[in-house]
Amino acid sequence: MINPELIVTAILNGLSIAMTLALVALGMGLIFGLMHVPNFAQGNFFALGAYVTFSIVVLTGNFWLAIPIGALCVALTGLLFEPVLLRRMYGRPLPEILVVMFGVLLITFDAIEVIWGSVGLPVNPPSVLAGSVSLAVAEYPAYRLFQIVFAGVVCVMFYVFLKKTTLGLLIRAGAQDRGMIQALGIDINKIFLAGFCIGIGLAGVGGAITAPFTQVFPLMGNDIIIKIFVVVVLGGIGSFRGTLLATFILGLASAFSALIWPPLSEIIIFFIMGFILIVRPGGILGEGEEV
Amino acid sequence: MSEEKKVSRRKWIKYAGAGVVLAAAAGAGYYVTQQRPTVPTSTKGPPVKIGVMMGLTGPYSGNCKKMLDGANLATKQVNEAGGVLDRPLESYVRDDELNPGVAVRRATELIETVKIEALFGTLGTHIVHALNDYMKKIGKMYFACCIPVVLTKKKDTRSPYTYFMLPSSAAISRSGGEYCSTLAKKWYLMYPDYSGGVEFFSYFKERLEEKGGEVIGTDAAPLGATDFSPFITRALAAKPEGLAWCGQLGTDLQNALKQSQGFKVTEKMYVFSGNNTLTDSMAAGLDAIKNVYTFMDFYWKLPREPTEKYVQAYLAEYGEYPDTYSIGTYTAIRAWADAVNKAGTTDTEAVKKVIDQMTFDWCKGPQYFRWDGQCMQDLFFVKGKTPEAVLKGRKTEEVPAEERFDIFEFIKEIKSEVAEPTAKEEGYE
Amino acid sequence: MSDTETTELPVKWFRSWQGLFVVIAFFLIAPFFLPLSIVSDVMVFTMAVMGFDLLYGYTGFLSFGHSAYFGIGTYATAIFLQSATFKQIPVPDSWLWLAIPVGIVIAAAAGWLGGFLTFRARAGVYGTFVTIAIQFSFWWAMLKWYWVTGGENGIVNLPFLVFEIPGLAAISLQDMHSAYFFNLLVAIPVFFVAYRIVHSPFGLILRSIRENEERVAFLGYDVHRYRMYSFILSAFLCGVGGALYVIYYRFTGLHTIDWLSSGDLVIMSVLGGSGVYWGPIIGSFLFIMIKDYFSLYTWFWRLFVGGTAIIVILFFRQGVWGILEKVSRATRTRRGES
């Protein structure tokens, strides 16, 4: 088992899982940090990104186009939900918001099936990425390397956006003190709208790059939202560092436990969560939060 | 004080009365809404009613919708051929949400309110168990159109009126194991980690080893896993002559085949896929199934007349080739309608006497029902063609449907008698 | 307590136990108008939603993983019944009904564990996420432990219960009708007990926790302990529902412990009216009728169910009960009654 090929493969598998989770979890964190709305339906926006990618690939045959268009389409659906639904919910007690978001989850789930049907749909990676890459000790599928790199780049772009751009600054300020922003004469509703669209857009990107790897099927949203819940509990929902740390831990744990005993890999994340809850209830990084 | 008491008693009676009225109204409304047929009634005579139920929503809704397609085509063809006992055949469709409680609830409504003669469909061992138990008490026929496990077929479990349309997990796996032993000696086996998957795996291993094969490693991937890379890596490290996906179905199988292709497994060893459907194969894609040996219980390009007729009818009706899941319900409804016509009555015992003796061939070759209700049939092994052989230098979009579905090379057929569990195994001896 | 304080407190007339009679009357009469399985499902889910609502409507905590305790109730009862039938545990046939209390106790114990983990999480939305993760863990446990729980297949072919009245006769529940009425015998006392609990000082403390937790703490109550009590009690109620489900259907499976069915509980509670004794029964009845109705016409009934939940939260915060209450109050004030 101390086989360098297996170890390297496991590390890369773990990173690939982690980076995809990170995209979706960061999006969820943005929406929650800004508007205090836990987006239950984040998984289905992830799925939507994958489905739109499928359609773009079928229409144009070009995968590289599909990623930005897919993300954009998902972000645009935010225009449907935020003004119509979410805006009415700000200020309501959290449980009611949760129930509404659950309703959104059910609706987005069926909406996807209405448009694309219930059968799993195939998406092929572009031929340049279809083969495997020879690393020093192992051969590894090229597409997974692409996943890691691309998702990593998007995470960095997101970080830069938050820290360096005006809109990012407004979002961070809006998360910290809504009233102050409004007092300065800025329309908080536009900030919220932008935040929501970016948040689900991130999930859409995650879905778009996952599509060639896992096929596109209606339940893919459900699959990922469970993992996101664990990420949130471990890393905190508004914390950039916490989210990344949590996804790395979960991704690597999952990949390495698959080496030792495969049935463990799916449930190890719950063991970790249970352990952290008992030992360190404040989450991995403790109580402090930062966007 | 007594004034208040009188008032509260009046209110009590009022609300109790309102409750009764509400319950009655709900019942009446419910009864009325349940009488909706899916086929308009004709005036030839009171229609013969059947129930069609499967998980139209839920994890396997894709497969279940194919089952429904097969059922609807069968109903239509039966009516075109004159109906059942010269009366129109009406099918009532219900969604069981892949939930046994809902299945029993809606089956109860179909039997008691709609008054169906027989029930067709259902996917999922737990649903088949629950309904088999219920239909046993009711004494009506039930055609389960999914892969049965041995437990349901055992003598003391099975209702005498329950029939199983698809080959059992034992048959699929044993025939697979036997075939693999002819391809290579050293095999690495993969299966999904749940009771059904374990059953596929154990039958496969048993027959493979019996016929001289050697299992050098096994792996249980979680059910619904999307990432098979760690398992493929381990399999490759063990350096087998062949890799067999014994029990993966549906999306699991599609992912497994696609990701194997990323690791170029087919170039290094034999790859066997234990059970494919048309949908899975098309979804996995030409590159993924290239050179993969696979088991199918229905191959749409069989050069047999019933297959060709069925495919043409299906194409005309739905515009696509029939999926494996459509043939279970199709065959069951056509066979039952035939049996009722021969028996001259819908009485369950009379129909059973006829159907147990019948041989029929509606889409893939001669089939008949054995003493445990299992439909005996031909099983097939095919091998994925290389994309070039199918595309012949053209782009995928330019290839006509006829050829685009010609993705397998037919290798071998076996009879399910070779592989189905014996009478002893099922408690009949 | 006057009925004009807040809209969530019970209206005076149903604080008396006549309200309870209507609930019981419904379950006695409905089997003659509706298919039996529907009424049984309503009864079983009413129990589970009462459990859920004890947390949501009374203490204000939203548990999105509550059907886990319902599911554990079903599995515990089923495993006991199966072991007893195959004589793996020494239980004579006429004592099979012990499965019910066993199932309920195990569900309550799971509730203790779940509550412990849930309330360790940070305040706010994390607790809810933990309940989902806990439910999913239980689901996986039931799937993986397949040599005990049957995995995907669940546990099937359980026997009907048999009773022996010593010296008199042996009663065997031969079919679903007798199973249903037996269940009702068990359910009625539980409905009564639940009724007494929510209208007791204990229930009042729970409601106060929802209104203003700090104040309750200042009054000297250990809020955490009351939360744990309510969690265990709610798991208990869910467990009763689960045990009765198994007695009626004689099977169980992963569908009882599935994460999305917890959402069903939430919607039933919200639809009927949360924080109110009558809410669960109205909610579960309406939910089952709505779902069955839409399912006849479309495969996409989830769209309508989700839409219903959203509309109810947006416009009818007190659920159907709130509507009924407003109507009854309006007619009463018009007639000049207090």
PDB file of C-alpha atoms in Angstrom, chain C residues 216-314:
ATOM      1  CA  VAL C 216     -36.420  31.754  29.724  1.00  0.00           C
ATOM      2  CA  ALA C 217     -32.822  31.247  30.785  1.00  0.00           C
ATOM      3  CA  PHE C 218     -33.023  34.262  33.051  1.00  0.00           C
ATOM      4  CA  LEU C 219     -36.098  32.767  34.643  1.00  0.00           C
ATOM      5  CA  GLY C 220     -33.884  29.945  35.809  1.00  0.00           C
ATOM      6  CA  TYR C 221     -34.723  27.222  33.294  1.00  0.00           C
ATOM      7  CA  ASP C 222     -31.984  25.165  31.714  1.00  0.00           C
ATOM      8  CA  VAL C 223     -32.814  25.861  28.101  1.00  0.00           C
ATOM      9  CA  HIS C 224     -30.499  23.211  26.755  1.00  0.00           C
ATOM     10  CA  ARG C 225     -32.113  20.543  28.920  1.00  0.00           C
ATOM     11  CA  TYR C 226     -35.603  21.483  27.751  1.00  0.00           C
ATOM     12  CA  ARG C 227     -34.406  21.407  24.164  1.00  0.00           C
ATOM     13  CA  MET C 228     -33.049  17.917  24.686  1.00  0.00           C
ATOM     14  CA  TYR C 229     -36.305  16.819  26.309  1.00  0.00           C
ATOM     15  CA  SER C 230     -38.281  18.129  23.396  1.00  0.00           C
ATOM     16  CA  PHE C 231     -35.934  16.447  20.932  1.00  0.00           C
ATOM     17  CA  ILE C 232     -36.225  13.085  22.654  1.00  0.00           C
ATOM     18  CA  LEU C 233     -39.967  13.470  22.984  1.00  0.00           C
ATOM     19  CA  SER C 234     -40.283  14.346  19.331  1.00  0.00           C
ATOM     20  CA  ALA C 235     -38.202  11.309  18.370  1.00  0.00           C
ATOM     21  CA  PHE C 236     -40.507   9.280  20.611  1.00  0.00           C
ATOM     22  CA  LEU C 237     -43.560  10.454  18.706  1.00  0.00           C
ATOM     23  CA  CYS C 238     -41.878   9.788  15.377  1.00  0.00           C
ATOM     24  CA  GLY C 239     -40.993   6.345  16.681  1.00  0.00           C
ATOM     25  CA  VAL C 240     -44.640   5.601  17.484  1.00  0.00           C
ATOM     26  CA  GLY C 241     -45.547   6.572  13.936  1.00  0.00           C
ATOM     27  CA  GLY C 242     -42.814   4.313  12.637  1.00  0.00           C
ATOM     28  CA  ALA C 243     -43.857   1.315  14.722  1.00  0.00           C
ATOM     29  CA  LEU C 244     -47.464   1.635  13.612  1.00  0.00           C
ATOM     30  CA  TYR C 245     -46.346   1.923   9.988  1.00  0.00           C
ATOM     31  CA  VAL C 246     -44.662  -1.455  10.272  1.00  0.00           C
ATOM     32  CA  ILE C 247     -47.621  -3.091  11.980  1.00  0.00           C
ATOM     33  CA  TYR C 248     -49.895  -1.990   9.168  1.00  0.00           C
ATOM     34  CA  TYR C 249     -47.734  -2.509   6.096  1.00  0.00           C
ATOM     35  CA  ARG C 250     -45.588  -5.321   7.495  1.00  0.00           C
ATOM     36  CA  PHE C 251     -42.520  -4.070   5.716  1.00  0.00           C
ATOM     37  CA  THR C 252     -40.047  -1.259   5.928  1.00  0.00           C
ATOM     38  CA  GLY C 253     -37.256   0.052   3.794  1.00  0.00           C
ATOM     39  CA  LEU C 254     -34.931   2.912   3.032  1.00  0.00           C
ATOM     40  CA  HIS C 255     -37.817   5.052   1.852  1.00  0.00           C
ATOM     41  CA  THR C 256     -38.844   5.590   5.489  1.00  0.00           C
ATOM     42  CA  ILE C 257     -35.469   7.067   6.374  1.00  0.00           C
ATOM     43  CA  ASP C 258     -34.790   8.941   3.174  1.00  0.00           C
ATOM     44  CA  TRP C 259     -33.617  12.553   3.495  1.00  0.00           C
ATOM     45  CA  LEU C 260     -36.206  14.009   1.157  1.00  0.00           C
ATOM     46  CA  SER C 261     -39.053  12.515   3.181  1.00  0.00           C
ATOM     47  CA  SER C 262     -37.976  14.769   6.043  1.00  0.00           C
ATOM     48  CA  GLY C 263     -38.879  17.609   3.756  1.00  0.00           C
ATOM     49  CA  ASP C 264     -42.329  16.042   3.476  1.00  0.00           C
ATOM     50  CA  LEU C 265     -42.694  16.288   7.263  1.00  0.00           C
ATOM     51  CA  VAL C 266     -41.706  19.949   7.186  1.00  0.00           C
ATOM     52  CA  ILE C 267     -44.184  20.746   4.439  1.00  0.00           C
ATOM     53  CA  MET C 268     -46.977  18.849   6.187  1.00  0.00           C
ATOM     54  CA  SER C 269     -46.360  20.802   9.349  1.00  0.00           C
ATOM     55  CA  VAL C 270     -46.188  24.168   7.649  1.00  0.00           C
ATOM     56  CA  LEU C 271     -49.210  23.409   5.506  1.00  0.00           C
ATOM     57  CA  GLY C 272     -51.398  22.418   8.408  1.00  0.00           C
ATOM     58  CA  GLY C 273     -50.163  25.053  10.750  1.00  0.00           C
ATOM     59  CA  SER C 274     -47.153  24.753  13.007  1.00  0.00           C
ATOM     60  CA  GLY C 275     -47.236  25.242  16.731  1.00  0.00           C
ATOM     61  CA  VAL C 276     -50.820  24.090  16.876  1.00  0.00           C
ATOM     62  CA  TYR C 277     -52.191  20.718  17.985  1.00  0.00           C
ATOM     63  CA  TRP C 278     -54.424  20.323  14.954  1.00  0.00           C
ATOM     64  CA  GLY C 279     -51.792  21.353  12.452  1.00  0.00           C
ATOM     65  CA  PRO C 280     -50.206  17.923  11.917  1.00  0.00           C
ATOM     66  CA  ILE C 281     -53.405  16.093  11.088  1.00  0.00           C
ATOM     67  CA  ILE C 282     -54.663  18.773   8.721  1.00  0.00           C
ATOM     68  CA  GLY C 283     -51.234  19.018   7.133  1.00  0.00           C
ATOM     69  CA  SER C 284     -50.662  15.301   6.599  1.00  0.00           C
ATOM     70  CA  PHE C 285     -54.172  14.753   5.276  1.00  0.00           C
ATOM     71  CA  LEU C 286     -53.924  17.636   2.805  1.00  0.00           C
ATOM     72  CA  PHE C 287     -50.395  16.749   1.766  1.00  0.00           C
ATOM     73  CA  ILE C 288     -51.284  13.146   0.921  1.00  0.00           C
ATOM     74  CA  MET C 289     -54.421  14.182  -0.937  1.00  0.00           C
ATOM     75  CA  ILE C 290     -52.592  16.900  -2.877  1.00  0.00           C
ATOM     76  CA  LYS C 291     -49.719  14.599  -3.775  1.00  0.00           C
ATOM     77  CA  ASP C 292     -51.991  11.735  -4.857  1.00  0.00           C
ATOM     78  CA  TYR C 293     -54.121  14.138  -6.864  1.00  0.00           C
ATOM     79  CA  PHE C 294     -51.277  15.784  -8.762  1.00  0.00           C
ATOM     80  CA  SER C 295     -49.578  12.446  -9.254  1.00  0.00           C
ATOM     81  CA  LEU C 296     -52.538  11.303 -11.354  1.00  0.00           C
ATOM     82  CA  TYR C 297     -52.057  14.046 -13.892  1.00  0.00           C
ATOM     83  CA  THR C 298     -48.372  14.725 -14.063  1.00  0.00           C
ATOM     84  CA  TRP C 299     -44.999  13.248 -13.274  1.00  0.00           C
ATOM     85  CA  PHE C 300     -43.873  16.621 -12.048  1.00  0.00           C
ATOM     86  CA  TRP C 301     -45.964  16.793  -8.917  1.00  0.00           C
ATOM     87  CA  ARG C 302     -42.841  17.944  -7.063  1.00  0.00           C
ATOM     88  CA  LEU C 303     -43.180  21.268  -8.817  1.00  0.00           C
ATOM     89  CA  PHE C 304     -46.621  21.683  -7.285  1.00  0.00           C
ATOM     90  CA  VAL C 305     -45.623  20.448  -3.871  1.00  0.00           C
ATOM     91  CA  GLY C 306     -42.657  22.814  -3.806  1.00  0.00           C
ATOM     92  CA  GLY C 307     -44.823  25.620  -5.085  1.00  0.00           C
ATOM     93  CA  THR C 308     -47.425  24.915  -2.430  1.00  0.00           C
ATOM     94  CA  ALA C 309     -44.805  25.071   0.306  1.00  0.00           C
ATOM     95  CA  ILE C 310     -43.527  28.398  -0.970  1.00  0.00           C
ATOM     96  CA  ILE C 311     -46.991  29.899  -1.312  1.00  0.00           C
ATOM     97  CA  VAL C 312     -47.972  28.754   2.157  1.00  0.00           C
ATOM     98  CA  ILE C 313     -44.894  30.286   3.750  1.00  0.00           C
ATOM     99  CA  LEU C 314     -45.187  33.499   1.798  1.00  0.00           C
TER     100      LEU C 314
END
